[in-house]
Structure formats: structure tokens, C-alpha cells
PDB file of C-alpha atoms in Angstrom:
ATOM      1  CA  MET A   1      22.007  66.685  98.685  1.00 43.00           C
ATOM      2  CA  LYS A   2      18.959  64.459  99.215  1.00 44.00           C
ATOM      3  CA  ARG A   3      16.760  66.574  96.863  1.00 46.00           C
ATOM      4  CA  GLN A   4      19.377  66.415  94.170  1.00 47.00           C
ATOM      5  CA  THR A   5      19.513  62.635  94.453  1.00 45.00           C
ATOM      6  CA  GLY A   6      15.771  62.343  94.067  1.00 45.00           C
ATOM      7  CA  SER A   7      15.839  64.578  91.000  1.00 45.00           C
ATOM      8  CA  VAL A   8      18.445  62.420  89.371  1.00 41.00           C
ATOM      9  CA  GLN A   9      16.383  59.299  90.049  1.00 46.00           C
ATOM     10  CA  ARG A  10      13.282  60.801  88.414  1.00 46.00           C
ATOM     11  CA  ARG A  11      15.280  61.809  85.318  1.00 47.00           C
ATOM     12  CA  GLY A  12      16.672  58.272  85.053  1.00 49.00           C
ATOM     13  CA  SER A  13      13.170  56.838  85.132  1.00 47.00           C
ATOM     14  CA  LEU A  14      12.011  59.141  82.367  1.00 42.00           C
ATOM     15  CA  GLY A  15      15.018  58.139  80.251  1.00 49.00           C
ATOM     16  CA  ARG A  16      14.172  54.480  80.559  1.00 48.00           C
ATOM     17  CA  LYS A  17      10.575  55.118  79.518  1.00 47.00           C
ATOM     18  CA  SER A  18      11.739  57.105  76.468  1.00 48.00           C
ATOM     19  CA  SER A  19      14.094  54.310  75.415  1.00 49.00           C
ATOM     20  CA  ALA A  20      11.366  51.671  75.713  1.00 46.00           C
ATOM     21  CA  ALA A  21       9.010  53.786  73.635  1.00 45.00           C
ATOM     22  CA  SER A  22      11.717  54.155  70.968  1.00 48.00           C
ATOM     23  CA  LYS A  23      12.242  50.373  70.815  1.00 47.00           C
ATOM     24  CA  ASN A  24       8.485  49.814  70.449  1.00 49.00           C
ATOM     25  CA  THR A  25       8.406  52.283  67.558  1.00 48.00           C
ATOM     26  CA  ARG A  26      11.285  50.542  65.785  1.00 50.00           C
ATOM     27  CA  GLY A  27       9.683  47.100  66.281  1.00 50.00           C
ATOM     28  CA  GLY A  28       6.442  48.319  64.790  1.00 51.00           C
ATOM     29  CA  GLY A  29       8.330  49.748  61.819  1.00 53.00           C
ATOM     30  CA  ARG A  30      10.015  46.404  61.099  1.00 57.00           C
ATOM     31  CA  GLN A  31       6.692  44.545  61.235  1.00 62.00           C
ATOM     32  CA  GLY A  32       5.152  47.042  58.831  1.00 60.00           C
ATOM     33  CA  GLY A  33       8.062  46.644  56.390  1.00 66.00           C
ATOM     34  CA  SER A  34       7.704  42.825  56.422  1.00 75.00           C
ATOM     35  CA  LEU A  35       3.991  43.094  55.612  1.00 74.00           C
ATOM     36  CA  VAL A  36       4.739  45.381  52.691  1.00 72.00           C
ATOM     37  CA  ARG A  37       7.387  43.023  51.283  1.00 77.00           C
ATOM     38  CA  PHE A  38       5.072  40.041  51.688  1.00 70.00           C
ATOM     39  CA  ALA A  39       2.277  41.830  49.885  1.00 72.00           C
ATOM     40  CA  THR A  40       4.627  42.861  47.080  1.00 80.00           C
ATOM     41  CA  THR A  41       5.855  39.247  46.639  1.00 79.00           C
ATOM     42  CA  CYS A  42       2.309  37.954  46.498  1.00 78.00           C
ATOM     43  CA  LEU A  43       1.377  40.505  43.890  1.00 74.00           C
ATOM     44  CA  TRP A  44       4.427  39.628  41.807  1.00 79.00           C
ATOM     45  CA  LEU A  45       3.771  35.910  41.976  1.00 77.00           C
ATOM     46  CA  GLY A  46       0.115  36.421  41.144  1.00 72.00           C
ATOM     47  CA  GLY A  47       0.950  38.625  38.192  1.00 71.00           C
ATOM     48  CA  THR A  48       3.520  36.152  36.888  1.00 76.00           C
ATOM     49  CA  THR A  49       1.051  33.270  37.189  1.00 79.00           C
ATOM     50  CA  VAL A  50      -1.623  35.199  35.315  1.00 74.00           C
ATOM     51  CA  PHE A  51       0.894  36.087  32.589  1.00 70.00           C
ATOM     52  CA  LEU A  52       2.052  32.480  32.171  1.00 75.00           C
ATOM     53  CA  VAL A  53      -1.506  31.207  32.061  1.00 73.00           C
ATOM     54  CA  ALA A  54      -2.365  33.820  29.446  1.00 68.00           C
ATOM     55  CA  VAL A  55       0.671  32.924  27.318  1.00 64.00           C
ATOM     56  CA  SER A  56      -0.082  29.195  27.565  1.00 68.00           C
ATOM     57  CA  TRP A  57      -3.688  29.723  26.597  1.00 66.00           C
ATOM     58  CA  GLY A  58      -2.608  31.920  23.695  1.00 63.00           C
ATOM     59  CA  LEU A  59      -0.170  29.286  22.431  1.00 63.00           C
ATOM     60  CA  LEU A  60      -2.775  26.532  22.731  1.00 62.00           C
ATOM     61  CA  ALA A  61      -5.365  28.638  20.934  1.00 60.00           C
ATOM     62  CA  GLY A  62      -2.818  29.453  18.198  1.00 56.00           C
ATOM     63  CA  TYR A  63      -1.892  25.790  17.800  1.00 57.00           C
ATOM     64  CA  ARG A  64      -5.525  24.768  17.515  1.00 61.00           C
ATOM     65  CA  TYR A  65      -6.115  27.502  15.002  1.00 54.00           C
ATOM     66  CA  LEU A  66      -3.141  26.483  12.818  1.00 55.00           C
ATOM     67  CA  THR A  67      -3.867  22.750  12.975  1.00 64.00           C
ATOM     68  CA  SER A  68      -7.405  23.323  11.772  1.00 64.00           C
ATOM     69  CA  HIS A  69      -6.783  26.007   9.159  1.00 71.00           C
ATOM     70  CA  PRO A  70      -7.401  24.834   5.577  1.00 82.00           C
ATOM     71  CA  TYR A  71      -4.195  26.514   4.417  1.00 85.00           C
ATOM     72  CA  PHE A  72      -2.202  23.645   5.985  1.00 86.00           C
ATOM     73  CA  THR A  73      -4.311  20.828   4.528  1.00 90.00           C
ATOM     74  CA  LEU A  74      -2.058  17.970   3.417  1.00 93.00           C
ATOM     75  CA  ARG A  75      -2.413  17.696  -0.372  1.00 94.00           C
ATOM     76  CA  GLU A  76       0.670  15.787  -1.465  1.00 94.00           C
ATOM     77  CA  VAL A  77       2.619  12.880   0.076  1.00 95.00           C
ATOM     78  CA  SER A  78       5.644  11.789  -2.000  1.00 96.00           C
ATOM     79  CA  ILE A  79       7.181   8.357  -1.322  1.00 97.00           C
ATOM     80  CA  GLU A  80      10.628   7.363  -2.538  1.00 97.00           C
ATOM     81  CA  GLY A  81      12.897   4.331  -2.222  1.00 96.00           C
ATOM     82  CA  ASN A  82      10.240   1.675  -1.736  1.00 96.00           C
ATOM     83  CA  GLU A  83      10.424  -1.396  -3.993  1.00 93.00           C
ATOM     84  CA  ARG A  84       8.728  -4.261  -2.165  1.00 92.00           C
ATOM     85  CA  LEU A  85       6.297  -2.083  -0.202  1.00 94.00           C
ATOM     86  CA  THR A  86       3.657  -0.295  -2.251  1.00 94.00           C
ATOM     87  CA  ASP A  87       2.877   3.400  -1.795  1.00 95.00           C
ATOM     88  CA  THR A  88      -0.467   2.465  -0.274  1.00 95.00           C
ATOM     89  CA  ALA A  89       1.244   0.139   2.216  1.00 95.00           C
ATOM     90  CA  VAL A  90       3.737   2.845   3.202  1.00 97.00           C
ATOM     91  CA  LEU A  91       0.914   5.368   3.820  1.00 95.00           C
ATOM     92  CA  GLN A  92      -1.024   2.835   5.888  1.00 96.00           C
ATOM     93  CA  LEU A  93       2.007   1.908   7.957  1.00 96.00           C
ATOM     94  CA  ALA A  94       2.867   5.548   8.575  1.00 96.00           C
ATOM     95  CA  GLY A  95      -0.712   6.468   9.444  1.00 94.00           C
ATOM     96  CA  ILE A  96      -0.627   9.481   7.101  1.00 94.00           C
ATOM     97  CA  ALA A  97      -3.457  10.392   4.749  1.00 91.00           C
ATOM     98  CA  PRO A  98      -3.950  13.305   2.366  1.00 92.00           C
ATOM     99  CA  GLY A  99      -6.576  15.710   3.609  1.00 91.00           C
ATOM    100  CA  GLU A 100      -5.408  15.927   7.205  1.00 91.00           C
ATOM    101  CA  ASN A 101      -3.594  18.949   8.591  1.00 90.00           C
ATOM    102  CA  SER A 102       0.116  18.844   7.734  1.00 89.00           C
ATOM    103  CA  LEU A 103       1.062  20.442  11.087  1.00 88.00           C
ATOM    104  CA  ALA A 104      -0.914  17.800  12.965  1.00 88.00           C
ATOM    105  CA  VAL A 105       1.091  14.923  11.414  1.00 92.00           C
ATOM    106  CA  ASP A 106       3.172  13.253  14.161  1.00 93.00           C
ATOM    107  CA  MET A 107       6.424  12.619  12.278  1.00 94.00           C
ATOM    108  CA  GLY A 108       8.063  10.671  15.130  1.00 95.00           C
ATOM    109  CA  ARG A 109       5.079   8.344  15.478  1.00 96.00           C
ATOM    110  CA  ALA A 110       4.944   7.809  11.704  1.00 96.00           C
ATOM    111  CA  LYS A 111       8.628   6.880  11.623  1.00 97.00           C
ATOM    112  CA  ASN A 112       8.273   4.436  14.512  1.00 97.00           C
ATOM    113  CA  ARG A 113       5.323   2.754  12.811  1.00 97.00           C
ATOM    114  CA  LEU A 114       7.284   2.355   9.572  1.00 97.00           C
ATOM    115  CA  MET A 115      10.357   0.977  11.359  1.00 97.00           C
ATOM    116  CA  GLN A 116       8.254  -1.808  12.835  1.00 97.00           C
ATOM    117  CA  ASN A 117       7.901  -3.365   9.396  1.00 97.00           C
ATOM    118  CA  PRO A 118      10.642  -6.019   8.872  1.00 96.00           C
ATOM    119  CA  TRP A 119      11.361  -4.837   5.332  1.00 97.00           C
ATOM    120  CA  VAL A 120      12.156  -1.254   6.415  1.00 97.00           C
ATOM    121  CA  GLU A 121      15.789  -0.543   7.278  1.00 96.00           C
ATOM    122  CA  ARG A 122      15.748   3.289   7.455  1.00 97.00           C
ATOM    123  CA  VAL A 123      13.179   6.042   7.149  1.00 97.00           C
ATOM    124  CA  LEU A 124      13.472   9.791   6.528  1.00 97.00           C
ATOM    125  CA  LEU A 125      10.378  11.983   6.834  1.00 97.00           C
ATOM    126  CA  ARG A 126      10.262  15.640   5.878  1.00 96.00           C
ATOM    127  CA  ARG A 127       7.476  18.171   6.300  1.00 94.00           C
ATOM    128  CA  ILE A 128       7.335  20.862   3.564  1.00 94.00           C
ATOM    129  CA  LEU A 129       4.885  23.560   4.555  1.00 91.00           C
ATOM    130  CA  PRO A 130       2.190  24.313   3.862  1.00 91.00           C
ATOM    131  CA  ASP A 131       0.830  21.135   2.270  1.00 92.00           C
ATOM    132  CA  LYS A 132       3.493  18.452   1.565  1.00 96.00           C
ATOM    133  CA  VAL A 133       5.180  15.541   3.331  1.00 96.00           C
ATOM    134  CA  GLN A 134       8.100  13.523   1.912  1.00 97.00           C
ATOM    135  CA  ILE A 135       8.795   9.909   2.942  1.00 98.00           C
ATOM    136  CA  HIS A 136      12.055   8.257   1.926  1.00 98.00           C
ATOM    137  CA  VAL A 137      12.243   4.542   2.675  1.00 98.00           C
ATOM    138  CA  GLN A 138      15.326   2.344   2.526  1.00 97.00           C
ATOM    139  CA  GLU A 139      14.293  -1.267   2.373  1.00 97.00           C
ATOM    140  CA  ARG A 140      16.235  -4.357   3.334  1.00 96.00           C
ATOM    141  CA  LYS A 141      17.205  -6.329   0.210  1.00 94.00           C
ATOM    142  CA  ALA A 142      16.461 -10.018   0.064  1.00 95.00           C
ATOM    143  CA  VAL A 143      19.533 -11.931  -1.192  1.00 95.00           C
ATOM    144  CA  PHE A 144      18.917 -15.448   0.128  1.00 97.00           C
ATOM    145  CA  TRP A 145      16.362 -17.821   1.467  1.00 96.00           C
ATOM    146  CA  VAL A 146      16.972 -19.318   4.883  1.00 96.00           C
ATOM    147  CA  ARG A 147      15.106 -22.218   6.422  1.00 94.00           C
ATOM    148  CA  LYS A 148      13.590 -21.866   9.867  1.00 91.00           C
ATOM    149  CA  GLN A 149      11.378 -24.194  11.854  1.00 86.00           C
ATOM    150  CA  ASP A 150       8.166 -22.647  10.537  1.00 84.00           C
ATOM    151  CA  GLY A 151       9.241 -22.433   6.878  1.00 91.00           C
ATOM    152  CA  LEU A 152      11.286 -20.434   4.403  1.00 95.00           C
ATOM    153  CA  TYR A 153      12.266 -16.811   5.041  1.00 96.00           C
ATOM    154  CA  PHE A 154      13.759 -14.092   2.949  1.00 96.00           C
ATOM    155  CA  ALA A 155      17.206 -13.131   4.279  1.00 96.00           C
ATOM    156  CA  ASP A 156      19.498 -10.152   3.805  1.00 96.00           C
ATOM    157  CA  ARG A 157      23.138 -10.125   2.688  1.00 95.00           C
ATOM    158  CA  ARG A 158      24.275 -11.346   6.134  1.00 94.00           C
ATOM    159  CA  GLY A 159      21.819 -14.206   6.210  1.00 94.00           C
ATOM    160  CA  GLU A 160      19.554 -12.492   8.756  1.00 95.00           C
ATOM    161  CA  ALA A 161      15.923 -13.497   8.310  1.00 95.00           C
ATOM    162  CA  ILE A 162      13.601 -10.720   7.154  1.00 96.00           C
ATOM    163  CA  ALA A 163      10.101 -12.100   6.566  1.00 94.00           C
ATOM    164  CA  PRO A 164       8.414 -15.361   5.486  1.00 94.00           C
ATOM    165  CA  VAL A 165       8.385 -16.216   1.775  1.00 93.00           C
ATOM    166  CA  SER A 166       4.889 -15.585   0.504  1.00 87.00           C
ATOM    167  CA  ARG A 167       3.166 -16.489  -2.740  1.00 84.00           C
ATOM    168  CA  ASP A 168       2.132 -12.939  -3.576  1.00 80.00           C
ATOM    169  CA  ARG A 169       5.750 -11.733  -3.357  1.00 78.00           C
ATOM    170  CA  PHE A 170       7.553 -14.881  -4.483  1.00 84.00           C
ATOM    171  CA  VAL A 171      11.124 -14.401  -5.675  1.00 87.00           C
ATOM    172  CA  SER A 172      13.467 -17.326  -6.297  1.00 90.00           C
ATOM    173  CA  LEU A 173      16.761 -16.857  -4.423  1.00 95.00           C
ATOM    174  CA  PRO A 174      19.687 -19.077  -3.371  1.00 96.00           C
ATOM    175  CA  LEU A 175      19.020 -21.163  -0.278  1.00 97.00           C
ATOM    176  CA  LEU A 176      21.566 -20.279   2.393  1.00 96.00           C
ATOM    177  CA  ASP A 177      22.610 -22.860   4.960  1.00 92.00           C
ATOM    178  CA  LEU A 178      24.914 -21.463   7.638  1.00 85.00           C
ATOM    179  CA  GLY A 179      24.791 -24.625   9.693  1.00 78.00           C
ATOM    180  CA  THR A 180      26.535 -23.867  12.971  1.00 72.00           C
ATOM    181  CA  GLN A 181      28.861 -21.269  11.420  1.00 62.00           C
ATOM    182  CA  HIS A 182      26.855 -18.181  12.390  1.00 69.00           C
ATOM    183  CA  GLU A 183      30.065 -16.261  13.055  1.00 75.00           C
ATOM    184  CA  HIS A 184      30.672 -16.211   9.275  1.00 81.00           C
ATOM    185  CA  ARG A 185      27.952 -13.682   8.497  1.00 88.00           C
ATOM    186  CA  GLU A 186      30.544 -11.164   7.314  1.00 90.00           C
ATOM    187  CA  THR A 187      31.896 -13.771   4.888  1.00 91.00           C
ATOM    188  CA  VAL A 188      28.368 -14.389   3.627  1.00 92.00           C
ATOM    189  CA  ALA A 189      27.935 -10.631   3.218  1.00 94.00           C
ATOM    190  CA  LEU A 190      31.129 -10.379   1.155  1.00 93.00           C
ATOM    191  CA  PHE A 191      30.016 -13.207  -1.120  1.00 94.00           C
ATOM    192  CA  ALA A 192      26.518 -11.711  -1.425  1.00 95.00           C
ATOM    193  CA  ASP A 193      27.928  -8.279  -2.329  1.00 95.00           C
ATOM    194  CA  ARG A 194      29.944  -9.793  -5.133  1.00 94.00           C
ATOM    195  CA  LEU A 195      26.861 -11.557  -6.407  1.00 92.00           C
ATOM    196  CA  GLN A 196      24.819  -8.368  -6.343  1.00 91.00           C
ATOM    197  CA  GLN A 197      27.567  -6.274  -7.933  1.00 91.00           C
ATOM    198  CA  ARG A 198      28.121  -8.920 -10.680  1.00 89.00           C
ATOM    199  CA  ARG A 199      31.742  -9.396  -9.667  1.00 93.00           C
ATOM    200  CA  LEU A 200      31.442 -13.176 -10.008  1.00 95.00           C
ATOM    201  CA  PRO A 201      31.134 -15.149 -13.255  1.00 95.00           C
ATOM    202  CA  PHE A 202      27.518 -16.003 -12.343  1.00 94.00           C
ATOM    203  CA  SER A 203      24.545 -14.125 -10.894  1.00 92.00           C
ATOM    204  CA  ALA A 204      22.403 -14.850  -7.868  1.00 91.00           C
ATOM    205  CA  ALA A 205      19.665 -16.161 -10.165  1.00 91.00           C
ATOM    206  CA  GLU A 206      22.082 -18.921 -11.319  1.00 94.00           C
ATOM    207  CA  VAL A 207      22.884 -20.136  -7.790  1.00 96.00           C
ATOM    208  CA  ASP A 208      20.811 -22.959  -6.332  1.00 96.00           C
ATOM    209  CA  TRP A 209      22.195 -22.949  -2.788  1.00 97.00           C
ATOM    210  CA  VAL A 210      25.093 -21.647  -0.655  1.00 96.00           C
ATOM    211  CA  ARG A 211      26.380 -23.392   2.428  1.00 93.00           C
ATOM    212  CA  PHE A 212      29.356 -23.694   4.755  1.00 84.00           C
ATOM    213  CA  ASP A 213      30.680 -27.233   4.422  1.00 75.00           C
ATOM    214  CA  SER A 214      33.067 -26.613   7.299  1.00 75.00           C
ATOM    215  CA  GLU A 215      34.551 -23.778   9.262  1.00 75.00           C
ATOM    216  CA  PHE A 216      36.860 -22.831   6.359  1.00 84.00           C
ATOM    217  CA  VAL A 217      34.892 -23.732   3.221  1.00 90.00           C
ATOM    218  CA  LEU A 218      32.012 -22.046   1.409  1.00 93.00           C
ATOM    219  CA  GLU A 219      30.167 -24.008  -1.289  1.00 95.00           C
ATOM    220  CA  ALA A 220      27.841 -22.730  -3.978  1.00 96.00           C
ATOM    221  CA  GLN A 221      25.923 -25.023  -6.288  1.00 95.00           C
ATOM    222  CA  LEU A 222      24.909 -23.583  -9.653  1.00 95.00           C
ATOM    223  CA  ARG A 223      21.592 -24.442 -11.304  1.00 91.00           C
ATOM    224  CA  ASP A 224      21.005 -26.249 -14.599  1.00 85.00           C
ATOM    225  CA  SER A 225      23.786 -28.791 -13.978  1.00 79.00           C
ATOM    226  CA  GLY A 226      26.363 -26.062 -13.430  1.00 87.00           C
ATOM    227  CA  PRO A 227      29.535 -26.740 -11.503  1.00 93.00           C
ATOM    228  CA  ARG A 228      29.857 -26.645  -7.723  1.00 95.00           C
ATOM    229  CA  VAL A 229      32.137 -23.832  -6.569  1.00 96.00           C
ATOM    230  CA  VAL A 230      34.173 -24.483  -3.429  1.00 95.00           C
ATOM    231  CA  LEU A 231      35.976 -21.471  -1.898  1.00 95.00           C
ATOM    232  CA  GLU A 232      38.245 -21.172   1.129  1.00 93.00           C
ATOM    233  CA  THR A 233      36.726 -18.519   3.372  1.00 90.00           C
ATOM    234  CA  HIS A 234      40.126 -17.155   4.373  1.00 88.00           C
ATOM    235  CA  ASP A 235      40.894 -14.277   1.998  1.00 88.00           C
ATOM    236  CA  LEU A 236      37.674 -14.926   0.105  1.00 91.00           C
ATOM    237  CA  ALA A 237      38.114 -11.855  -2.109  1.00 91.00           C
ATOM    238  CA  ARG A 238      41.373 -13.211  -3.567  1.00 92.00           C
ATOM    239  CA  HIS A 239      39.808 -16.608  -4.220  1.00 93.00           C
ATOM    240  CA  CYS A 240      36.918 -14.924  -6.025  1.00 94.00           C
ATOM    241  CA  GLN A 241      39.435 -13.178  -8.301  1.00 93.00           C
ATOM    242  CA  LYS A 242      40.994 -16.547  -9.132  1.00 94.00           C
ATOM    243  CA  LEU A 243      37.537 -17.970  -9.797  1.00 95.00           C
ATOM    244  CA  LEU A 244      37.002 -15.287 -12.481  1.00 94.00           C
ATOM    245  CA  ALA A 245      40.298 -16.164 -14.166  1.00 94.00           C
ATOM    246  CA  VAL A 246      39.737 -19.949 -14.129  1.00 94.00           C
ATOM    247  CA  TRP A 247      36.123 -19.553 -15.292  1.00 95.00           C
ATOM    248  CA  ARG A 248      37.236 -17.419 -18.201  1.00 94.00           C
ATOM    249  CA  ASP A 249      39.956 -19.890 -19.164  1.00 93.00           C
ATOM    250  CA  LEU A 250      37.630 -22.895 -19.102  1.00 93.00           C
ATOM    251  CA  ASN A 251      35.022 -21.060 -21.095  1.00 92.00           C
ATOM    252  CA  GLU A 252      37.540 -20.108 -23.778  1.00 93.00           C
ATOM    253  CA  ARG A 253      38.548 -23.779 -24.072  1.00 91.00           C
ATOM    254  CA  ASP A 254      34.906 -24.937 -24.150  1.00 92.00           C
ATOM    255  CA  GLU A 255      35.472 -27.073 -21.053  1.00 91.00           C
ATOM    256  CA  LEU A 256      33.250 -25.155 -18.612  1.00 91.00           C
ATOM    257  CA  ASP A 257      30.163 -27.257 -19.301  1.00 90.00           C
ATOM    258  CA  GLU A 258      32.102 -30.441 -18.511  1.00 91.00           C
ATOM    259  CA  ALA A 259      33.381 -29.259 -15.121  1.00 92.00           C
ATOM    260  CA  SER A 260      31.565 -30.726 -12.139  1.00 93.00           C
ATOM    261  CA  SER A 261      33.338 -28.609  -9.527  1.00 94.00           C
ATOM    262  CA  LEU A 262      35.838 -25.793  -9.128  1.00 95.00           C
ATOM    263  CA  VAL A 263      37.881 -25.799  -5.948  1.00 95.00           C
ATOM    264  CA  PHE A 264      39.975 -22.899  -4.619  1.00 95.00           C
ATOM    265  CA  PHE A 265      42.003 -23.563  -1.483  1.00 90.00           C
ATOM    266  CA  ARG A 266      45.349 -22.350  -0.167  1.00 85.00           C
ATOM    267  CA  ASP A 267      46.481 -20.474  -3.284  1.00 84.00           C
ATOM    268  CA  LYS A 268      45.593 -23.399  -5.539  1.00 89.00           C
ATOM    269  CA  ALA A 269      42.770 -24.154  -7.945  1.00 91.00           C
ATOM    270  CA  TRP A 270      41.346 -27.459  -9.204  1.00 90.00           C
ATOM    271  CA  ALA A 271      38.786 -28.189 -11.864  1.00 91.00           C
ATOM    272  CA  ARG A 272      37.069 -31.557 -11.569  1.00 90.00           C
ATOM    273  CA  PHE A 273      35.381 -33.136 -14.605  1.00 89.00           C
TER     274      PHE A 273
END
């Protein structure tokens, strides 16, 4: 019985050694697999980096080639919509010149430069490959003069100042005096639109000045001893229609030249002589 016990003990010892050896083998296998995966990842990342660098370099080289190729030389720049600004001024403001590469023209920068000019309201630029650029400018229209501390300014239909009145671009316009009634810019715009659209019995060239005498009254003095027109600002469109009718009636009776003022207030009209 003792010999058998010893034999069992020796076999148990051999079993433990075999199990330990098996664990060591599995541990070494896992370490080897991790190294392989790490190496594979490094190779993939390296290959991807090389590919991206190659693509970027190719795109850059292609861009440089296209932006220097004579086929894309800018030969024609068409400018539309400008009235006050000359074609030369538009080109200088946009920073575009014939002879440069059409693909190299920065359209966004050119638009921003043009929009900085006070006369420019909107700009549309279009590139037509291989050799053309179109510039469409919508300018602000001067309808009035307005007086500021440093002098006279051109103003738009709402009475917003545009740019100082200059001798080289002198245009005689009605002098607008808003006084403290700056909230009436929409009323001014309505009156200005009717002047521009010839929907009043006189044109803007015949008006000396326009002002708000009070919160509810707009006055316009005509030139050459013409009558003063006084309009209630409430429902101005309707009062302008009445002005047309009264003006026509006085003209037919040869009394228009004798009238000193025409007043339209609260559905009534007066002619003063």
C-alpha cells in the first residue's frame, strides 16, 4: 500500500508540471498574436498615411498646373448693372484684371471688396470657364440729399445716407429733412417710389425739398415758384391719388400757377392762392 501511494504522488507531480508547461505555451501564443496585430496596424496606418500624402501632393500639383496653364487665362470680364461706378472702378474694387488665371480668381474676396463700396447694394459674380468672368452690380439709387454735420450726402429712397455729394458726380436732388421723425422712413420710401415711377403730377427734378413738418404731415416744396404740397402721412397713397385729381382740375382751369399750396388732410383737400 505504501508503494502505491508513492506512485500516485509521483504521477500527480508530473501532471502539475505538464499543466504548467501548457499554460506557458498558451501565454506565449497570445503574446505572439498581439505582436502580429500591432505590426499589422502599424503597416495599415503607415500605408494610409503615405496614400493620403500622395493624394494631397497630387491635388496640389494639379491645382498649380491648372492655375498656371495658359488655357485658363482670363480674357474677358463683362460688367453689368453699374451706372454711377465705371467699369474701371468696378474692376479695381473687385481686384480682377484680364490676363490672370480665371481659376485663381477669388470670387468671394472680390464680392466682399465690392460690397464695401457704399454705392453697391448687391453683387453677383459668375466664372465661365475657360476664360470669362461676369460681374453684375446692383447699385443704390440716390433719390434725395440729406444734410449731416460734415456736409451734404446722397441718400436712398428711405433717406439713408450713401456717400458725400461730390463735384465730379454732382446731381441735383430734393433735400430731405426728416427732423426727429426717423421712424417715417417707410413713408419717405413710399413717396420716393411714386416720384421715381412718375405717379405724381411732378418729378423729383421739380422738387426743391421734402420735410416732415410734424409727426403726421409731409411737405414738399416745388421749384420755380411752384406750390407747396402738404400731405397727411396716414394713408399717404390715397392722398397722392387725390393730389393727382386736384392737380389735373386746377391745370384744366388755368389756376395751377396761382396756387401757393395744396393741402390734403383727413379726406379733404384745400388749394390756397
